[in-house]
PDB file of C-alpha atoms in Angstrom:
ATOM      1  CA  MET Y   1     117.619 127.271  97.102  1.00 83.00           C
ATOM      2  CA  ILE Y   2     116.652 123.907  98.849  1.00 89.00           C
ATOM      3  CA  LYS Y   3     119.776 121.626  99.473  1.00 93.00           C
ATOM      4  CA  TRP Y   4     120.353 118.543  97.020  1.00 96.00           C
ATOM      5  CA  TRP Y   5     120.020 116.070 100.066  1.00 96.00           C
ATOM      6  CA  LYS Y   6     116.621 117.409 101.099  1.00 96.00           C
ATOM      7  CA  ILE Y   7     115.247 117.051  97.773  1.00 96.00           C
ATOM      8  CA  THR Y   8     116.589 113.716  97.152  1.00 97.00           C
ATOM      9  CA  GLY Y   9     115.122 112.423 100.352  1.00 96.00           C
ATOM     10  CA  ALA Y  10     111.645 113.862  99.093  1.00 96.00           C
ATOM     11  CA  VAL Y  11     112.144 111.927  95.683  1.00 96.00           C
ATOM     12  CA  LEU Y  12     113.056 109.045  97.289  1.00 97.00           C
ATOM     13  CA  VAL Y  13     110.113 109.128  99.883  1.00 96.00           C
ATOM     14  CA  LEU Y  14     107.725 109.615  96.946  1.00 96.00           C
ATOM     15  CA  TYR Y  15     108.793 107.003  95.194  1.00 96.00           C
ATOM     16  CA  SER Y  16     108.702 104.323  98.003  1.00 95.00           C
ATOM     17  CA  LEU Y  17     105.086 105.714  98.598  1.00 95.00           C
ATOM     18  CA  ILE Y  18     103.920 105.168  94.984  1.00 94.00           C
ATOM     19  CA  TRP Y  19     106.001 101.949  94.176  1.00 93.00           C
ATOM     20  CA  GLY Y  20     105.458 100.516  97.874  1.00 92.00           C
ATOM     21  CA  LEU Y  21     101.817  99.875  96.943  1.00 91.00           C
ATOM     22  CA  TYR Y  22     102.087  98.864  93.498  1.00 89.00           C
ATOM     23  CA  THR Y  23     105.131  96.273  93.352  1.00 88.00           C
ATOM     24  CA  PRO Y  24     104.320  92.535  93.807  1.00 87.00           C
ATOM     25  CA  ILE Y  25     104.667  91.077  97.161  1.00 84.00           C
ATOM     26  CA  PRO Y  26     105.477  87.621  98.558  1.00 82.00           C
ATOM     27  CA  GLN Y  27     102.104  86.277  99.580  1.00 82.00           C
ATOM     28  CA  LEU Y  28     102.357  85.558 103.125  1.00 81.00           C
ATOM     29  CA  ALA Y  29      99.381  84.202 105.706  1.00 82.00           C
ATOM     30  CA  ILE Y  30      98.671  86.550 108.333  1.00 85.00           C
ATOM     31  CA  LEU Y  31     100.858  89.465 106.783  1.00 82.00           C
ATOM     32  CA  GLU Y  32      98.989  89.419 103.324  1.00 85.00           C
ATOM     33  CA  GLU Y  33      99.202  92.991 101.933  1.00 87.00           C
ATOM     34  CA  SER Y  34     100.359  94.490 105.254  1.00 88.00           C
ATOM     35  CA  ILE Y  35     103.788  93.330 104.506  1.00 88.00           C
ATOM     36  CA  ARG Y  36     104.266  96.649 102.716  1.00 91.00           C
ATOM     37  CA  ASN Y  37     103.935  98.366 105.997  1.00 91.00           C
ATOM     38  CA  LEU Y  38     107.738  97.154 105.744  1.00 91.00           C
ATOM     39  CA  PHE Y  39     108.283 100.294 103.485  1.00 93.00           C
ATOM     40  CA  TYR Y  40     106.412 102.611 105.921  1.00 94.00           C
ATOM     41  CA  HIS Y  41     107.030 101.509 109.582  1.00 95.00           C
ATOM     42  CA  VAL Y  42     110.671 100.497 109.493  1.00 93.00           C
ATOM     43  CA  PRO Y  43     112.057 103.391 108.160  1.00 95.00           C
ATOM     44  CA  MET Y  44     110.618 105.543 110.902  1.00 96.00           C
ATOM     45  CA  TRP Y  45     112.894 103.290 113.399  1.00 96.00           C
ATOM     46  CA  PHE Y  46     115.961 103.729 111.172  1.00 95.00           C
ATOM     47  CA  SER Y  47     115.508 107.535 110.998  1.00 97.00           C
ATOM     48  CA  MET Y  48     115.008 107.829 114.698  1.00 97.00           C
ATOM     49  CA  ILE Y  49     118.348 105.731 115.517  1.00 97.00           C
ATOM     50  CA  VAL Y  50     120.344 107.567 112.660  1.00 97.00           C
ATOM     51  CA  ILE Y  51     118.927 110.973 113.944  1.00 98.00           C
ATOM     52  CA  LEU Y  52     119.607 109.779 117.779  1.00 97.00           C
ATOM     53  CA  THR Y  53     122.951 108.961 116.587  1.00 97.00           C
ATOM     54  CA  ALA Y  54     123.728 112.460 115.382  1.00 98.00           C
ATOM     55  CA  SER Y  55     121.981 114.023 118.417  1.00 98.00           C
ATOM     56  CA  MET Y  56     124.497 112.016 120.720  1.00 98.00           C
ATOM     57  CA  TYR Y  57     127.332 112.818 118.273  1.00 98.00           C
ATOM     58  CA  HIS Y  58     126.917 116.729 118.836  1.00 98.00           C
ATOM     59  CA  ALA Y  59     126.282 116.006 122.905  1.00 98.00           C
ATOM     60  CA  VAL Y  60     129.815 114.638 122.971  1.00 98.00           C
ATOM     61  CA  LEU Y  61     131.138 117.576 120.213  1.00 98.00           C
ATOM     62  CA  TYR Y  62     129.681 120.011 122.953  1.00 97.00           C
ATOM     63  CA  LEU Y  63     131.582 118.443 126.163  1.00 97.00           C
ATOM     64  CA  ALA Y  64     134.823 118.303 123.972  1.00 97.00           C
ATOM     65  CA  LYS Y  65     134.566 122.130 122.381  1.00 97.00           C
ATOM     66  CA  GLY Y  66     131.804 123.751 124.445  1.00 95.00           C
ATOM     67  CA  LYS Y  67     130.067 125.177 121.558  1.00 96.00           C
ATOM     68  CA  ILE Y  68     126.270 126.222 122.324  1.00 95.00           C
ATOM     69  CA  GLU Y  69     125.747 125.482 118.559  1.00 96.00           C
ATOM     70  CA  SER Y  70     126.490 121.812 119.636  1.00 97.00           C
ATOM     71  CA  ASP Y  71     123.848 121.762 122.210  1.00 97.00           C
ATOM     72  CA  VAL Y  72     121.151 123.347 120.161  1.00 97.00           C
ATOM     73  CA  LYS Y  73     121.595 120.846 117.493  1.00 97.00           C
ATOM     74  CA  SER Y  74     121.724 117.891 119.689  1.00 97.00           C
ATOM     75  CA  ALA Y  75     118.478 118.983 121.310  1.00 97.00           C
ATOM     76  CA  GLU Y  76     117.024 119.161 117.986  1.00 97.00           C
ATOM     77  CA  TYR Y  77     117.969 116.080 116.782  1.00 97.00           C
ATOM     78  CA  ALA Y  78     116.556 114.350 120.108  1.00 97.00           C
ATOM     79  CA  LYS Y  79     113.266 116.179 119.539  1.00 96.00           C
ATOM     80  CA  THR Y  80     112.916 114.879 115.776  1.00 97.00           C
ATOM     81  CA  GLY Y  81     114.267 111.666 116.859  1.00 96.00           C
ATOM     82  CA  LEU Y  82     111.301 111.517 119.233  1.00 96.00           C
ATOM     83  CA  LEU Y  83     108.876 112.176 116.615  1.00 95.00           C
ATOM     84  CA  PHE Y  84     110.062 109.621 114.473  1.00 96.00           C
ATOM     85  CA  GLY Y  85     109.931 107.212 117.097  1.00 96.00           C
ATOM     86  CA  LEU Y  86     106.455 108.201 117.954  1.00 95.00           C
ATOM     87  CA  MET Y  87     105.381 107.601 114.467  1.00 95.00           C
ATOM     88  CA  GLY Y  88     107.251 104.348 114.591  1.00 95.00           C
ATOM     89  CA  ILE Y  89     105.146 103.328 117.797  1.00 95.00           C
ATOM     90  CA  VAL Y  90     101.671 104.332 116.722  1.00 93.00           C
ATOM     91  CA  THR Y  91     102.348 102.508 112.951  1.00 94.00           C
ATOM     92  CA  GLY Y  92     103.469  99.676 114.785  1.00 93.00           C
ATOM     93  CA  MET Y  93     100.367  99.242 117.187  1.00 94.00           C
ATOM     94  CA  LEU Y  94      98.088  99.423 113.962  1.00 93.00           C
ATOM     95  CA  TRP Y  95     100.277  96.825 112.400  1.00 93.00           C
ATOM     96  CA  ALA Y  96     100.497  94.648 115.598  1.00 93.00           C
ATOM     97  CA  LYS Y  97      96.509  94.998 115.957  1.00 92.00           C
ATOM     98  CA  HIS Y  98      95.864  93.288 112.436  1.00 90.00           C
ATOM     99  CA  THR Y  99      98.553  90.697 112.528  1.00 90.00           C
ATOM    100  CA  TRP Y 100      98.908  89.744 116.403  1.00 91.00           C
ATOM    101  CA  GLY Y 101      95.323  90.730 117.544  1.00 91.00           C
ATOM    102  CA  ALA Y 102      96.346  93.725 119.644  1.00 93.00           C
ATOM    103  CA  TYR Y 103      97.728  96.998 119.851  1.00 94.00           C
ATOM    104  CA  TRP Y 104     100.324  96.206 122.322  1.00 95.00           C
ATOM    105  CA  THR Y 105     101.646  93.174 123.847  1.00 92.00           C
ATOM    106  CA  ASN Y 106     104.238  92.896 126.755  1.00 90.00           C
ATOM    107  CA  ASP Y 107     106.618  91.653 123.842  1.00 88.00           C
ATOM    108  CA  PRO Y 108     110.335  92.789 124.654  1.00 89.00           C
ATOM    109  CA  LYS Y 109     110.723  94.772 121.308  1.00 90.00           C
ATOM    110  CA  LEU Y 110     107.693  97.043 122.211  1.00 93.00           C
ATOM    111  CA  ASN Y 111     108.061  97.631 125.845  1.00 94.00           C
ATOM    112  CA  SER Y 112     112.125  98.366 125.284  1.00 94.00           C
ATOM    113  CA  ALA Y 113     110.759 100.879 122.472  1.00 95.00           C
ATOM    114  CA  ALA Y 114     108.512 102.824 124.950  1.00 96.00           C
ATOM    115  CA  ILE Y 115     111.131 102.920 127.766  1.00 96.00           C
ATOM    116  CA  GLY Y 116     113.938 104.327 125.264  1.00 95.00           C
ATOM    117  CA  LEU Y 117     111.036 107.058 124.219  1.00 96.00           C
ATOM    118  CA  LEU Y 118     110.339 108.172 127.773  1.00 97.00           C
ATOM    119  CA  MET Y 119     113.945 108.238 128.397  1.00 97.00           C
ATOM    120  CA  TYR Y 120     114.020 110.983 125.577  1.00 97.00           C
ATOM    121  CA  PHE Y 121     111.156 112.552 126.972  1.00 97.00           C
ATOM    122  CA  ALA Y 122     112.993 112.672 130.329  1.00 97.00           C
ATOM    123  CA  TYR Y 123     115.799 114.245 128.431  1.00 97.00           C
ATOM    124  CA  LEU Y 124     113.436 117.017 127.332  1.00 96.00           C
ATOM    125  CA  VAL Y 125     112.132 117.381 130.622  1.00 97.00           C
ATOM    126  CA  LEU Y 126     115.611 117.479 132.059  1.00 97.00           C
ATOM    127  CA  ARG Y 127     116.626 120.172 129.589  1.00 96.00           C
ATOM    128  CA  SER Y 128     113.818 122.290 130.547  1.00 95.00           C
ATOM    129  CA  SER Y 129     114.232 122.253 134.238  1.00 97.00           C
ATOM    130  CA  ILE Y 130     117.469 123.584 134.094  1.00 96.00           C
ATOM    131  CA  GLU Y 131     117.655 127.672 133.757  1.00 94.00           C
ATOM    132  CA  ASP Y 132     121.487 128.077 133.210  1.00 95.00           C
ATOM    133  CA  GLU Y 133     122.386 127.839 129.491  1.00 93.00           C
ATOM    134  CA  GLU Y 134     125.760 126.254 130.150  1.00 95.00           C
ATOM    135  CA  LYS Y 135     124.592 124.079 132.947  1.00 97.00           C
ATOM    136  CA  ARG Y 136     121.900 122.858 131.044  1.00 97.00           C
ATOM    137  CA  ALA Y 137     124.176 122.040 127.966  1.00 97.00           C
ATOM    138  CA  ARG Y 138     126.555 120.028 129.839  1.00 97.00           C
ATOM    139  CA  VAL Y 139     124.076 117.841 132.054  1.00 97.00           C
ATOM    140  CA  SER Y 140     122.096 117.223 129.143  1.00 97.00           C
ATOM    141  CA  ALA Y 141     124.732 116.241 127.028  1.00 97.00           C
ATOM    142  CA  VAL Y 142     125.993 113.809 129.561  1.00 97.00           C
ATOM    143  CA  TYR Y 143     122.363 112.242 130.184  1.00 98.00           C
ATOM    144  CA  ASN Y 144     122.262 111.909 126.144  1.00 97.00           C
ATOM    145  CA  ILE Y 145     125.726 110.229 125.805  1.00 97.00           C
ATOM    146  CA  PHE Y 146     124.341 107.834 128.459  1.00 96.00           C
ATOM    147  CA  SER Y 147     120.450 106.966 127.159  1.00 96.00           C
ATOM    148  CA  PHE Y 148     121.597 106.561 123.566  1.00 96.00           C
ATOM    149  CA  PRO Y 149     123.424 103.037 124.324  1.00 96.00           C
ATOM    150  CA  ILE Y 150     121.103 102.228 126.750  1.00 95.00           C
ATOM    151  CA  TYR Y 151     118.378 102.735 123.933  1.00 95.00           C
ATOM    152  CA  ILE Y 152     120.198 100.556 121.680  1.00 93.00           C
ATOM    153  CA  VAL Y 153     120.567  97.753 123.950  1.00 93.00           C
ATOM    154  CA  LEU Y 154     117.094  97.734 124.602  1.00 93.00           C
ATOM    155  CA  ILE Y 155     115.951  97.638 121.321  1.00 90.00           C
ATOM    156  CA  PHE Y 156     118.574  95.644 119.494  1.00 87.00           C
ATOM    157  CA  ILE Y 157     120.022  93.357 121.675  1.00 86.00           C
ATOM    158  CA  LEU Y 158     117.615  92.428 124.945  1.00 86.00           C
ATOM    159  CA  PRO Y 159     114.796  91.479 122.463  1.00 85.00           C
ATOM    160  CA  ARG Y 160     117.289  89.073 120.612  1.00 83.00           C
ATOM    161  CA  LEU Y 161     117.970  87.265 123.989  1.00 83.00           C
ATOM    162  CA  THR Y 162     114.388  86.496 125.013  1.00 80.00           C
ATOM    163  CA  SER Y 163     111.379  85.638 122.562  1.00 81.00           C
ATOM    164  CA  SER Y 164     109.501  88.178 120.635  1.00 82.00           C
ATOM    165  CA  LEU Y 165     106.860  88.516 118.147  1.00 84.00           C
ATOM    166  CA  HIS Y 166     108.342  91.087 116.626  1.00 87.00           C
ATOM    167  CA  PRO Y 167     110.402  89.978 113.365  1.00 83.00           C
ATOM    168  CA  GLY Y 168     114.540  90.072 113.642  1.00 76.00           C
ATOM    169  CA  ASN Y 169     114.048  88.990 117.277  1.00 75.00           C
ATOM    170  CA  GLY Y 170     114.288  86.227 119.647  1.00 68.00           C
ATOM    171  CA  GLY Y 171     114.398  83.408 116.763  1.00 62.00           C
ATOM    172  CA  ASN Y 172     111.959  84.943 114.533  1.00 65.00           C
ATOM    173  CA  PRO Y 173     113.436  85.999 111.117  1.00 63.00           C
ATOM    174  CA  GLY Y 174     113.769  89.481 109.974  1.00 66.00           C
ATOM    175  CA  PHE Y 175     111.925  90.576 106.479  1.00 62.00           C
ATOM    176  CA  ASN Y 176     115.061  89.335 104.516  1.00 60.00           C
ATOM    177  CA  SER Y 177     114.455  85.895 104.765  1.00 60.00           C
ATOM    178  CA  TYR Y 178     111.058  86.291 102.705  1.00 58.00           C
ATOM    179  CA  ASP Y 179     112.661  88.898 100.657  1.00 53.00           C
ATOM    180  CA  LEU Y 180     113.858  86.124  98.004  1.00 50.00           C
ATOM    181  CA  ASP Y 181     113.413  87.997  94.631  1.00 59.00           C
ATOM    182  CA  SER Y 182     114.722  91.272  96.415  1.00 77.00           C
ATOM    183  CA  LYS Y 183     111.450  93.086  95.034  1.00 81.00           C
ATOM    184  CA  LEU Y 184     110.951  94.285  98.717  1.00 86.00           C
ATOM    185  CA  ARG Y 185     114.381  95.578  99.007  1.00 87.00           C
ATOM    186  CA  LEU Y 186     113.976  97.645  95.846  1.00 90.00           C
ATOM    187  CA  VAL Y 187     111.435  99.804  97.583  1.00 92.00           C
ATOM    188  CA  PHE Y 188     112.703  99.393 101.238  1.00 92.00           C
ATOM    189  CA  TYR Y 189     116.300 100.817 100.962  1.00 93.00           C
ATOM    190  CA  PRO Y 190     115.183 104.106  99.194  1.00 95.00           C
ATOM    191  CA  ALA Y 191     112.612 104.413 101.695  1.00 96.00           C
ATOM    192  CA  VAL Y 192     114.841 104.083 104.506  1.00 96.00           C
ATOM    193  CA  LEU Y 193     117.360 106.759 103.051  1.00 97.00           C
ATOM    194  CA  GLY Y 194     114.294 108.922 102.117  1.00 97.00           C
ATOM    195  CA  TRP Y 195     113.084 109.197 105.421  1.00 97.00           C
ATOM    196  CA  ILE Y 196     116.250 109.712 106.848  1.00 98.00           C
ATOM    197  CA  LEU Y 197     117.048 112.474 104.672  1.00 97.00           C
ATOM    198  CA  ILE Y 198     113.671 113.982 105.609  1.00 97.00           C
ATOM    199  CA  ALA Y 199     114.282 113.526 109.241  1.00 97.00           C
ATOM    200  CA  PHE Y 200     117.489 115.742 109.048  1.00 97.00           C
ATOM    201  CA  TRP Y 201     115.657 118.078 107.075  1.00 97.00           C
ATOM    202  CA  VAL Y 202     112.707 118.755 109.691  1.00 97.00           C
ATOM    203  CA  ALA Y 203     115.630 118.683 112.418  1.00 97.00           C
ATOM    204  CA  ASP Y 204     117.253 121.187 110.044  1.00 97.00           C
ATOM    205  CA  LEU Y 205     114.379 123.620 109.933  1.00 96.00           C
ATOM    206  CA  GLY Y 206     114.179 123.462 114.036  1.00 96.00           C
ATOM    207  CA  ILE Y 207     117.889 123.915 114.544  1.00 97.00           C
ATOM    208  CA  ARG Y 208     117.956 127.259 112.179  1.00 96.00           C
ATOM    209  CA  THR Y 209     114.650 128.280 113.999  1.00 96.00           C
ATOM    210  CA  THR Y 210     116.403 128.186 117.147  1.00 95.00           C
ATOM    211  CA  PHE Y 211     119.487 129.935 116.183  1.00 95.00           C
ATOM    212  CA  LEU Y 212     117.318 132.512 114.905  1.00 94.00           C
ATOM    213  CA  GLU Y 213     115.411 132.933 118.433  1.00 92.00           C
ATOM    214  CA  LYS Y 214     118.912 133.306 120.241  1.00 92.00           C
ATOM    215  CA  LYS Y 215     120.172 135.767 118.084  1.00 90.00           C
ATOM    216  CA  LYS Y 216     117.103 137.863 118.359  1.00 89.00           C
ATOM    217  CA  GLU Y 217     117.180 137.042 122.100  1.00 88.00           C
ATOM    218  CA  GLU Y 218     120.994 138.734 121.932  1.00 87.00           C
ATOM    219  CA  HIS Y 219     119.733 141.886 120.175  1.00 86.00           C
ATOM    220  CA  ALA Y 220     116.771 142.424 122.357  1.00 78.00           C
TER     221      ALA Y 220
ATOM    222  CA  MET H   1     110.884  73.559 103.641  1.00 49.00           C
ATOM    223  CA  HIS H   2     110.737  77.172 104.244  1.00 55.00           C
ATOM    224  CA  ASN H   3     112.242  78.388 101.207  1.00 57.00           C
ATOM    225  CA  ILE H   4     109.990  76.069  99.005  1.00 52.00           C
ATOM    226  CA  LEU H   5     106.972  77.262 100.603  1.00 52.00           C
ATOM    227  CA  THR H   6     107.966  80.892  99.850  1.00 57.00           C
ATOM    228  CA  ILE H   7     108.530  80.366  96.380  1.00 49.00           C
ATOM    229  CA  LEU H   8     105.623  78.627  95.952  1.00 47.00           C
ATOM    230  CA  LEU H   9     103.634  81.558  97.605  1.00 49.00           C
ATOM    231  CA  GLN H  10     105.299  84.117  95.443  1.00 49.00           C
ATOM    232  CA  ALA H  11     104.515  82.175  92.284  1.00 45.00           C
ATOM    233  CA  GLN H  12     100.944  83.316  92.671  1.00 43.00           C
ATOM    234  CA  THR H  13     101.925  86.900  92.120  1.00 45.00           C
ATOM    235  CA  ASN H  14      99.274  89.578  93.058  1.00 46.00           C
ATOM    236  CA  ALA H  15      98.053  91.680  90.532  1.00 46.00           C
ATOM    237  CA  ILE H  16      96.565  94.656  92.290  1.00 48.00           C
ATOM    238  CA  SER H  17      93.362  95.960  90.750  1.00 58.00           C
ATOM    239  CA  GLY H  18      90.502  97.771  91.941  1.00 78.00           C
ATOM    240  CA  LYS H  19      91.446 101.727  91.502  1.00 84.00           C
ATOM    241  CA  ILE H  20      94.512 101.395  93.938  1.00 83.00           C
ATOM    242  CA  GLU H  21      95.922 104.029  91.631  1.00 85.00           C
ATOM    243  CA  VAL H  22      93.524 106.452  93.062  1.00 87.00           C
ATOM    244  CA  VAL H  23      94.814 105.977  96.345  1.00 85.00           C
ATOM    245  CA  ILE H  24      98.391 105.767  95.215  1.00 88.00           C
ATOM    246  CA  ALA H  25      97.786 109.468  93.668  1.00 88.00           C
ATOM    247  CA  VAL H  26      96.048 110.884  96.605  1.00 89.00           C
ATOM    248  CA  ILE H  27      98.990 109.636  99.179  1.00 92.00           C
ATOM    249  CA  ALA H  28     101.303 111.100  96.610  1.00 92.00           C
ATOM    250  CA  ALA H  29      99.540 114.340  96.297  1.00 90.00           C
ATOM    251  CA  LEU H  30      99.456 114.570 100.276  1.00 92.00           C
ATOM    252  CA  PHE H  31     103.253 113.976 100.473  1.00 95.00           C
ATOM    253  CA  VAL H  32     103.853 116.377  97.755  1.00 94.00           C
ATOM    254  CA  GLY H  33     102.025 119.104  99.647  1.00 91.00           C
ATOM    255  CA  VAL H  34     103.801 118.288 102.884  1.00 94.00           C
ATOM    256  CA  VAL H  35     107.207 118.829 101.057  1.00 95.00           C
ATOM    257  CA  ALA H  36     105.792 121.953  99.439  1.00 94.00           C
ATOM    258  CA  TYR H  37     105.127 123.232 103.264  1.00 93.00           C
ATOM    259  CA  LEU H  38     108.636 122.187 104.075  1.00 95.00           C
ATOM    260  CA  VAL H  39     110.274 123.905 101.174  1.00 95.00           C
ATOM    261  CA  TYR H  40     108.196 127.291 102.186  1.00 93.00           C
ATOM    262  CA  LEU H  41     109.350 127.010 105.572  1.00 94.00           C
ATOM    263  CA  ASP H  42     112.960 126.513 104.414  1.00 95.00           C
ATOM    264  CA  LYS H  43     112.717 129.474 102.527  1.00 94.00           C
ATOM    265  CA  LYS H  44     111.235 131.675 104.870  1.00 93.00           C
ATOM    266  CA  ILE H  45     114.070 130.505 107.395  1.00 94.00           C
ATOM    267  CA  LYS H  46     116.386 131.518 104.869  1.00 94.00           C
ATOM    268  CA  LYS H  47     115.009 135.023 104.265  1.00 92.00           C
ATOM    269  CA  LEU H  48     115.413 135.739 108.218  1.00 92.00           C
ATOM    270  CA  GLU H  49     118.895 134.296 108.355  1.00 91.00           C
ATOM    271  CA  ASP H  50     119.757 136.610 105.696  1.00 90.00           C
ATOM    272  CA  LYS H  51     118.312 139.675 107.209  1.00 82.00           C
TER     273      LYS H  51
END
């Protein structure tokens, strides 16, 4: 049986895909119909943050209890977080091209997001460079715990301190201020929750496959 | 000022027309396909776990 939360995630995302294209939107210059990207681009980042929080949680758990299962979970959540971060970057670049005029600008929000993703790529490189299982688990748990708060500062705090094109930063309003009739919210919140659940589903498949791999290695 | 502008802009609600339903149906079908594959993988892994 497929777990109830996985089905819930799929249903919520399906709802947001359908209703997100159909719902009336506020008519805004420059953004125009592209405001609908709010339902698709932004949930990628929400999912990434939540899943990377889970990754750090399991890194802490590993250091506290020393169970290798926590290390597997931490690593798989980090990989899923990277996937969603990459999808966030790609969708954001497309949106930027058609509203700001360029795929990439040297905006603090954009550069910070890119640096953050590189930190998690480095995490994977670090993991693959250590042979010993326990040592790898310990070193990467410490790295994970350090990189998460840095990422948070990079994408949520630094862009607010300077000027930024991105909504919700440096004097620019977030989408909440456009959202007078809450019609956007009615699609946006289910989309965020749905994609978070889908992200956990994808990570869950990765975790279970790795466990199976480990079990097979033990028997061999 | 900003609020008034937004309300005015919102007043002209956009009625989407021009076969957008077809696009919505296609996107929905794609997503259902991906989810079906996730379900398939999930069940396959479950079978291996039960072995």
